[in-house]
XYZ file of C-alpha atoms in Angstrom:
550
model
C 11.808 67.551 -3.865
C 11.305 66.635 -7.517
C 12.778 68.290 -10.680
C 9.523 70.292 -11.360
C 9.697 71.587 -7.790
C 13.267 72.626 -8.039
C 12.984 74.505 -11.483
C 11.169 77.998 -11.432
C 8.148 78.374 -13.587
C 9.692 80.458 -16.324
C 12.663 78.228 -16.526
C 10.420 75.104 -16.813
C 8.906 77.030 -19.807
C 12.091 77.689 -21.465
C 13.137 74.036 -20.890
C 9.810 72.823 -22.262
C 10.411 74.860 -25.482
C 13.979 73.543 -25.860
C 12.936 69.823 -25.537
C 10.228 70.401 -28.215
C 12.493 72.298 -30.386
C 15.219 69.487 -30.189
C 12.781 67.051 -31.041
C 11.562 69.257 -34.071
C 15.100 69.821 -35.098
C 15.980 66.149 -34.944
C 12.870 65.327 -37.021
C 13.464 68.057 -39.543
C 17.161 67.136 -39.993
C 16.252 63.235 -40.240
C 13.688 64.368 -42.953
C 15.725 66.503 -44.678
C 18.616 63.833 -44.975
C 16.154 61.310 -45.926
C 14.682 63.399 -48.572
C 17.935 64.405 -49.901
C 19.142 60.843 -50.189
C 15.849 59.904 -52.153
C 16.397 62.919 -54.468
C 19.938 61.712 -55.039
C 18.827 58.042 -55.626
C 16.056 58.981 -58.053
C 18.641 61.203 -60.055
C 20.797 58.141 -60.208
C 17.847 56.060 -61.172
C 17.185 58.388 -64.164
C 20.562 58.326 -65.311
C 20.331 54.385 -65.252
C 17.287 54.385 -67.172
C 18.593 56.698 -69.989
C 21.694 54.399 -69.934
C 19.732 51.267 -70.075
C 17.341 52.379 -72.663
C 20.223 53.443 -74.906
C 21.654 50.000 -74.465
C 18.459 48.419 -75.441
C 18.048 50.792 -78.602
C 21.709 49.814 -79.469
C 21.059 46.132 -79.184
C 18.340 46.372 -81.481
C 20.398 48.130 -84.212
C 23.077 45.480 -83.610
C 20.581 42.909 -83.999
C 19.597 44.256 -87.499
C 23.038 44.388 -88.382
C 23.861 40.944 -87.277
C 21.156 39.681 -90.028
C 22.431 41.734 -92.988
C 26.271 40.979 -92.407
C 25.410 37.201 -91.931
C 23.411 37.245 -95.141
C 26.285 38.982 -96.974
C 28.843 36.591 -95.730
C 26.793 33.388 -96.893
C 26.322 34.708 -99.996
C 28.918 37.498 -101.105
C 27.587 37.814 -104.788
C 24.131 38.280 -103.846
C 22.240 41.784 -103.007
C 21.186 40.790 -99.365
C 22.142 43.970 -97.651
C 21.345 47.720 -97.822
C 23.536 50.195 -99.586
C 26.888 50.675 -97.771
C 25.807 54.095 -96.674
C 22.520 52.796 -95.165
C 24.504 49.989 -93.306
C 27.268 52.534 -92.194
C 24.285 54.695 -90.851
C 22.928 51.922 -89.089
C 26.232 51.024 -87.360
C 26.574 54.672 -86.585
C 23.317 54.815 -84.788
C 23.988 51.678 -82.792
C 27.554 52.774 -81.881
C 26.497 56.324 -80.760
C 23.632 55.081 -78.481
C 25.931 52.426 -76.918
C 28.839 55.046 -76.487
C 26.323 57.346 -74.860
C 24.912 54.477 -72.627
C 28.518 53.710 -71.612
C 29.152 57.376 -70.756
C 26.253 57.364 -68.229
C 27.369 54.270 -66.767
C 30.829 55.374 -66.135
C 29.166 58.368 -64.545
C 27.211 56.071 -62.183
C 30.273 54.630 -61.022
C 31.365 57.545 -58.673
C 28.174 57.151 -56.733
C 27.777 53.274 -57.193
C 27.807 50.884 -54.341
C 28.117 48.261 -57.191
C 31.436 49.587 -58.362
C 33.319 46.251 -58.870
C 30.458 44.597 -60.646
C 29.711 47.527 -62.864
C 33.341 48.137 -63.672
C 33.868 44.541 -64.468
C 30.889 44.457 -66.739
C 32.098 47.415 -68.511
C 35.351 45.999 -69.008
C 33.911 42.638 -70.356
C 31.962 44.838 -72.988
C 34.909 46.753 -73.940
C 36.542 43.564 -74.825
C 33.549 42.093 -76.719
C 33.275 45.738 -78.528
C 37.092 45.170 -79.911
C 36.289 41.661 -81.161
C 33.254 43.154 -82.844
C 35.109 45.766 -84.596
C 37.641 43.395 -85.965
C 34.775 41.134 -87.074
C 33.312 44.113 -88.876
C 36.618 44.999 -90.642
C 37.140 41.242 -91.797
C 33.496 40.850 -92.972
C 33.846 44.155 -95.042
C 36.918 43.214 -96.696
C 37.111 41.115 -99.909
C 40.153 38.736 -99.741
C 40.813 36.772 -102.819
C 40.831 33.336 -100.830
C 37.608 32.402 -99.387
C 39.059 30.569 -96.356
C 40.427 33.840 -95.012
C 36.813 35.307 -94.866
C 34.876 35.294 -91.910
C 32.385 32.533 -91.944
C 28.634 33.633 -91.120
C 28.497 31.285 -87.964
C 31.521 33.106 -86.441
C 29.973 36.626 -87.327
C 26.740 35.414 -85.651
C 28.479 34.178 -82.626
C 30.605 37.361 -82.199
C 27.983 39.633 -82.713
C 25.654 37.752 -80.260
C 28.291 37.829 -77.726
C 28.525 41.634 -78.152
C 24.888 42.220 -77.710
C 24.921 39.745 -74.663
C 27.662 41.869 -72.914
C 25.828 45.086 -73.660
C 22.750 43.625 -72.106
C 25.084 42.624 -69.051
C 25.815 46.393 -68.562
C 21.857 47.143 -68.850
C 21.167 44.391 -66.171
C 23.680 45.574 -63.744
C 22.521 49.062 -63.638
C 18.951 47.972 -63.107
C 19.736 47.942 -59.246
C 19.396 51.652 -59.276
C 16.038 51.582 -60.894
C 14.681 49.062 -58.528
C 16.154 51.338 -55.553
C 13.915 54.290 -55.934
C 10.563 54.526 -54.073
C 8.514 54.848 -57.236
C 7.399 51.529 -58.464
C 9.040 51.294 -62.064
C 9.612 47.434 -61.976
C 6.273 46.881 -64.122
C 7.668 49.062 -66.913
C 11.192 48.156 -66.477
C 10.161 44.366 -66.691
C 8.196 44.906 -69.648
C 11.001 46.390 -71.511
C 13.314 43.615 -70.406
C 11.175 40.793 -71.707
C 10.611 42.745 -75.016
C 14.358 43.037 -75.132
C 14.571 39.189 -74.845
C 11.875 38.749 -77.308
C 13.895 41.262 -79.694
C 17.256 39.128 -79.074
C 15.820 35.848 -79.845
C 13.868 37.264 -82.907
C 17.269 38.753 -84.061
C 18.988 35.428 -83.697
C 16.379 33.652 -85.649
C 16.402 36.195 -88.150
C 20.268 36.064 -88.731
C 20.256 32.190 -88.982
C 17.519 31.899 -91.390
C 18.971 34.789 -93.729
C 22.330 32.841 -93.677
C 20.646 29.521 -94.879
C 18.332 31.385 -97.329
C 21.529 33.160 -99.031
C 23.098 29.796 -99.101
C 20.062 27.826 -100.449
C 21.001 25.066 -97.872
C 19.003 22.953 -95.683
C 19.089 23.512 -92.041
C 20.749 20.723 -89.908
C 18.958 19.267 -86.919
C 20.934 21.061 -84.316
C 20.459 24.400 -85.868
C 16.865 23.792 -86.271
C 16.650 22.755 -82.532
C 18.159 26.295 -81.737
C 15.823 28.119 -84.067
C 12.706 26.207 -82.476
C 13.840 27.520 -79.201
C 14.286 31.261 -80.415
C 10.809 30.846 -82.238
C 9.158 29.548 -79.023
C 10.761 32.504 -76.952
C 9.215 35.030 -79.457
C 5.709 33.412 -79.765
C 5.336 33.293 -75.976
C 6.292 36.850 -75.322
C 4.048 37.662 -78.295
C 1.058 36.010 -76.590
C 2.044 37.894 -73.298
C 1.603 40.916 -75.287
C -1.740 40.215 -76.713
C -2.729 39.368 -73.035
C -1.501 42.865 -71.885
C -3.468 44.576 -74.610
C -6.739 43.476 -72.997
C -5.838 45.784 -70.138
C -8.193 48.769 -70.245
C -5.730 50.818 -67.877
C -2.983 50.404 -70.154
C -1.215 53.792 -71.346
C -2.594 54.537 -74.884
C 0.867 55.255 -76.166
C 2.172 51.881 -74.978
C -0.948 50.211 -76.316
C -0.335 51.712 -79.569
C 3.175 50.416 -79.716
C 2.619 47.170 -78.382
C -0.276 46.627 -81.146
C 2.491 47.778 -83.632
C 4.626 44.683 -82.245
C 1.542 42.303 -82.722
C 0.937 43.971 -86.160
C 4.447 43.177 -87.371
C 4.679 39.725 -86.120
C 1.072 39.036 -87.361
C -0.252 36.751 -89.804
C 2.043 37.962 -92.677
C 5.117 37.395 -90.729
C 3.906 34.098 -89.405
C 2.858 32.775 -92.822
C 6.296 33.778 -94.403
C 8.298 32.176 -91.546
C 6.377 28.969 -91.692
C 6.999 28.742 -95.375
C 10.788 29.151 -94.943
C 10.810 26.354 -92.267
C 8.802 24.225 -94.671
C 11.537 24.594 -97.464
C 14.532 24.547 -94.965
C 14.227 20.760 -94.924
C 15.484 20.696 -98.563
C 17.098 24.001 -99.093
C 14.369 25.251 -101.347
C 12.980 28.696 -100.172
C 10.167 30.561 -101.427
C 11.561 34.161 -100.886
C 14.978 35.731 -100.914
C 17.267 36.479 -98.051
C 17.001 40.354 -98.717
C 12.949 39.903 -98.548
C 13.176 38.151 -95.377
C 15.702 40.763 -93.878
C 13.363 43.450 -94.675
C 10.188 41.861 -93.430
C 12.037 40.862 -90.070
C 13.648 44.183 -89.855
C 10.165 46.006 -89.692
C 9.302 43.545 -86.725
C 12.453 44.637 -84.827
C 11.947 48.309 -85.516
C 8.626 48.118 -83.816
C 10.448 47.014 -80.556
C 12.677 49.923 -80.838
C 9.579 52.276 -80.746
C 8.026 50.476 -77.874
C 11.193 50.871 -75.731
C 11.337 54.580 -76.626
C 7.791 55.052 -75.139
C 8.512 52.889 -72.192
C 11.401 55.057 -71.667
C 9.386 58.201 -71.894
C 7.020 56.657 -69.295
C 9.459 55.805 -66.861
C 11.211 59.485 -67.155
C 7.889 61.038 -66.552
C 7.489 59.209 -63.272
C 10.807 59.971 -62.173
C 10.587 63.502 -62.946
C 7.320 63.759 -61.001
C 9.121 62.055 -58.159
C 12.136 64.445 -58.339
C 9.627 67.318 -58.103
C 8.118 65.980 -55.015
C 11.542 65.317 -53.464
C 12.639 69.024 -54.208
C 9.382 70.379 -52.655
C 9.774 68.170 -49.500
C 13.419 69.147 -49.161
C 12.503 72.745 -49.161
C 10.173 71.994 -46.457
C 12.452 70.234 -44.387
C 15.101 73.000 -44.604
C 12.749 75.616 -43.749
C 11.653 73.215 -40.814
C 15.368 72.898 -39.887
C 15.777 76.652 -39.888
C 12.556 77.344 -37.661
C 13.815 74.627 -35.074
C 17.354 76.375 -34.954
C 15.584 79.786 -34.121
C 13.469 78.056 -31.428
C 16.434 76.036 -30.006
C 18.129 79.507 -29.617
C 15.653 80.948 -27.692
C 15.216 77.775 -25.392
C 18.964 77.741 -24.792
C 18.995 81.367 -23.529
C 16.497 80.288 -20.795
C 17.638 76.701 -19.782
C 20.360 77.420 -17.457
C 19.293 74.609 -15.238
C 21.738 71.584 -14.823
C 18.766 69.419 -14.099
C 16.890 70.325 -17.308
C 20.349 69.572 -19.241
C 20.424 66.196 -17.397
C 16.576 65.463 -18.404
C 17.302 66.514 -21.967
C 20.499 64.113 -22.145
C 18.377 61.241 -20.779
C 15.635 61.824 -23.356
C 18.443 62.042 -26.126
C 20.031 58.744 -24.800
C 16.504 57.032 -25.060
C 15.895 58.068 -28.688
C 19.269 56.811 -29.555
C 18.409 53.501 -27.950
C 15.240 53.544 -29.706
C 16.958 54.093 -33.210
C 19.605 51.566 -32.452
C 16.976 48.779 -31.991
C 15.128 49.981 -35.073
C 18.380 49.834 -37.006
C 19.242 46.434 -35.472
C 15.858 44.890 -36.533
C 16.244 46.567 -40.148
C 19.527 45.031 -40.251
C 18.304 41.632 -39.283
C 15.468 41.838 -41.734
C 17.836 42.666 -44.523
C 20.342 39.763 -43.798
C 17.228 37.288 -43.601
C 16.455 38.558 -47.080
C 19.649 38.370 -48.461
C 20.062 34.801 -47.188
C 16.896 33.787 -48.531
C 17.995 35.166 -51.963
C 21.222 33.301 -51.885
C 19.342 30.177 -50.726
C 17.172 30.203 -53.890
C 19.752 31.360 -56.290
C 20.167 28.769 -59.200
C 23.722 29.385 -59.276
C 25.572 27.056 -56.834
C 27.126 29.006 -53.797
C 29.634 27.798 -51.254
C 31.736 29.453 -48.609
C 34.896 27.392 -47.487
C 37.827 28.629 -45.138
C 41.376 28.337 -45.763
C 41.151 24.690 -44.354
C 38.738 24.105 -47.132
C 35.819 23.361 -44.426
C 32.415 23.859 -46.141
C 30.915 26.863 -44.015
C 27.775 27.495 -46.077
C 26.138 25.978 -49.354
C 22.973 26.657 -50.809
C 20.482 24.278 -52.267
C 21.656 24.380 -55.834
C 25.422 23.704 -54.727
C 24.276 20.927 -52.433
C 22.351 19.382 -55.685
C 25.245 19.908 -57.965
C 27.521 18.308 -55.699
C 25.134 15.483 -54.951
C 25.673 15.795 -51.083
C 24.099 17.220 -48.090
C 25.398 19.998 -45.930
C 26.450 17.657 -43.226
C 28.244 15.259 -45.475
C 30.252 18.290 -47.274
C 31.405 19.380 -43.870
C 32.622 15.880 -42.852
C 34.312 15.319 -46.294
C 34.777 18.683 -47.986
C 35.193 18.401 -51.500
C 38.469 19.058 -53.454
C 37.408 22.187 -55.306
C 40.174 24.431 -56.983
C 40.681 27.742 -54.788
C 42.073 29.730 -57.673
C 40.969 33.178 -56.881
C 40.082 35.100 -60.190
C 40.437 32.057 -62.504
C 37.629 30.531 -64.186
C 37.756 26.898 -64.040
C 35.325 23.793 -64.949
C 34.084 20.991 -62.628
C 31.967 18.091 -63.018
C 28.708 18.216 -61.317
C 25.641 16.095 -61.019
C 22.286 16.606 -62.438
C 19.439 14.800 -60.829
C 17.489 12.903 -63.468
C 20.060 13.417 -66.043
C 23.694 12.543 -66.954
C 26.615 14.460 -65.299
C 27.443 17.745 -66.486
C 30.038 20.784 -66.152
C 29.962 23.896 -64.036
C 31.905 26.775 -64.416
C 33.620 27.558 -61.237
C 34.808 30.972 -60.022
C 36.418 31.799 -56.651
C 36.717 35.082 -54.762
C 38.170 36.332 -51.545
C 35.451 37.142 -48.846
C 35.094 37.098 -44.913
C 32.840 34.805 -42.909
C 32.262 35.811 -39.328
C 35.476 38.128 -39.299
C 37.647 35.494 -40.811
C 39.296 35.041 -44.414
C 37.337 32.485 -46.400
C 36.528 31.839 -50.106
C 33.445 32.539 -52.107
C 32.793 29.734 -54.618
C 30.132 30.209 -57.486
C 29.170 27.048 -59.687
C 27.115 27.734 -62.705
C 25.880 24.881 -64.801
C 27.288 25.421 -68.442
C 26.566 21.790 -69.523
C 23.816 22.754 -72.328
C 25.972 25.392 -73.484
C 28.929 23.274 -73.797
C 27.073 20.425 -75.674
C 25.666 23.242 -78.108
C 29.101 24.650 -78.773
C 30.519 21.030 -79.642
C 27.686 20.482 -82.031
C 28.289 23.777 -83.781
C 31.923 23.064 -83.962
C 30.991 19.944 -85.699
C 28.639 21.517 -88.137
C 31.351 23.881 -89.081
C 33.830 21.398 -89.584
C 32.069 18.294 -91.334
C 30.100 17.639 -94.449
C 26.260 17.432 -93.793
C 25.625 14.807 -96.153
C 28.532 12.333 -95.299
C 29.578 13.247 -91.897
C 33.059 13.499 -93.155
C 35.557 16.139 -92.355
C 34.882 19.178 -94.980
C 37.301 21.405 -96.754
C 38.030 23.636 -93.666
C 39.066 20.663 -91.614
C 41.026 19.323 -94.330
C 42.934 22.440 -95.004
C 43.528 22.581 -91.238
C 44.958 19.292 -90.848
C 46.926 19.791 -93.888
C 48.591 22.812 -92.715
C 49.591 20.872 -89.461
C 50.972 17.963 -91.433
C 53.005 20.214 -93.550
C 54.499 21.967 -90.630
C 55.430 18.600 -89.100
C 57.023 17.388 -92.372
C 59.251 20.607 -92.520
C 59.977 20.201 -89.008
C 61.309 16.439 -89.245
C 62.518 16.619 -92.843
C 59.730 14.039 -93.898
C 57.990 13.386 -97.115
C 54.053 14.012 -97.272
C 51.623 12.242 -99.506
C 48.130 13.319 -100.259
C 45.799 10.490 -101.378
C 43.030 11.716 -103.638
C 39.887 9.317 -104.065
C 37.403 9.960 -106.790
C 34.326 8.084 -108.052
C 34.379 7.414 -111.747
C 31.414 8.521 -113.836
C 29.568 10.059 -110.639
C 28.240 12.856 -112.842
C 26.627 10.181 -115.195
C 25.072 8.325 -112.025
C 23.732 11.890 -110.937
C 22.194 12.653 -114.307
C 20.730 9.057 -114.963
C 19.784 7.657 -111.544
C 19.154 11.194 -109.972
C 20.586 13.065 -107.291
C 19.075 11.051 -104.398
C 20.913 7.912 -105.701
C 24.094 10.068 -105.884
C 23.838 11.155 -102.306
C 23.223 7.432 -101.259
C 26.346 6.416 -103.210
C 28.442 9.393 -101.525
C 27.139 8.066 -98.149
C 27.965 4.573 -98.845
C 31.472 5.489 -100.045
C 31.987 7.663 -96.810
C 31.000 4.558 -94.829
């Protein structure tokens, strides 16, 4: 006799009610948990959006400050900056926005799956922040000796590093924004490349202001950097122009983007072209203050665009949070109703056979869920592996015996080997956990280069291993060496300038005192050099200086 024949009719009804109620309760609970998680994720995304937009706004203000201070350091006696109160207000706005953004980022740490990365990013920013504050204090002071002042190039580098680390905080918390079910990527991407456009425009603004204030020609290395900044700005400006052709674009956003196009329009392009034409000989048609004011208006238009993008994202998130609250209320009501029906079903379900059948159905559901979770986990692992394979940063995993367990395409390209070759002859990479080192790499089609190598502990197939990251820093190293040469050598003769002379003189004096030795300084002068300049012209004088240097 089968189960249906053994159960009484009334018991069968109660058993059916119990089974249906259990399914309803399970589905309602899953829906409630899923809805609550989505609600929490969306709330975190809103905090991340607020923090990221505050960072963005602060970086715009820091970029404006960078240009004014660079011009002031380049020409201390010139009126290139706004009044002290106006500059203090600009700094206050930037600092308050950044501190509020840091507070939101700290609040995200309690719920963050990216805790180590976000904490590390905030620590790096804090260090860059202290360096900026010290640089501000030095720039605002007026020491009697020029050598004690902060140079404009040093200030620009410190301010740019601070902006870069602040942007790193924004990039880290972007993971929260892309995890919500609402598609925010288009607006967030728009804000990101406007930020990139603003940073490049700010760098170009600061460097040009420095040279205009000094009335100096721009060296080839610096001109190459400025050309890169300008190309990025012009490229993004063209993308904005294309975006404005979209008839479905939000009217508020269209107005802000049109403002960017207007501020970077014909007048701005004409003035900038005139500056570059004069940069060859160091003769500029406008003052540093005029250039800074014109470019400040252009950057301010980006601030307004970021604000409108932020409002749009917040509106979408607020709508999604409202939907989650409604669905959560329905899920809780369904859970309560299911619990009531389950109570009624359990009063009548006394049969052991019915409990066995319910247990079997429950086991089948768990098997189905386990299979679905296994498939989802496999899909996630495949996606992660594909992401690592296509990452431009070289990634390797080696065991404690230095045997290569994994290497992506970028790592194989940098090391100039195939995976089989690396596994047969492991490279002698330094396994210093937490220490940044440099490592020589290959670059196809070009000469060798330098990579920044970092090592971290990890696990691979339940065994301890090392995760090695190789980031190509060759171009950055070359640019840094070129800038150091420009700061320490005369642009006309190529000889060491006053800064390098004073540094070497100080070292010689220390060495002479230590070994009780005499020190002589030989001064070489050109007789009647002023007469040559006045009679034959400065061009002949420059040629005479270069010939003397050779």
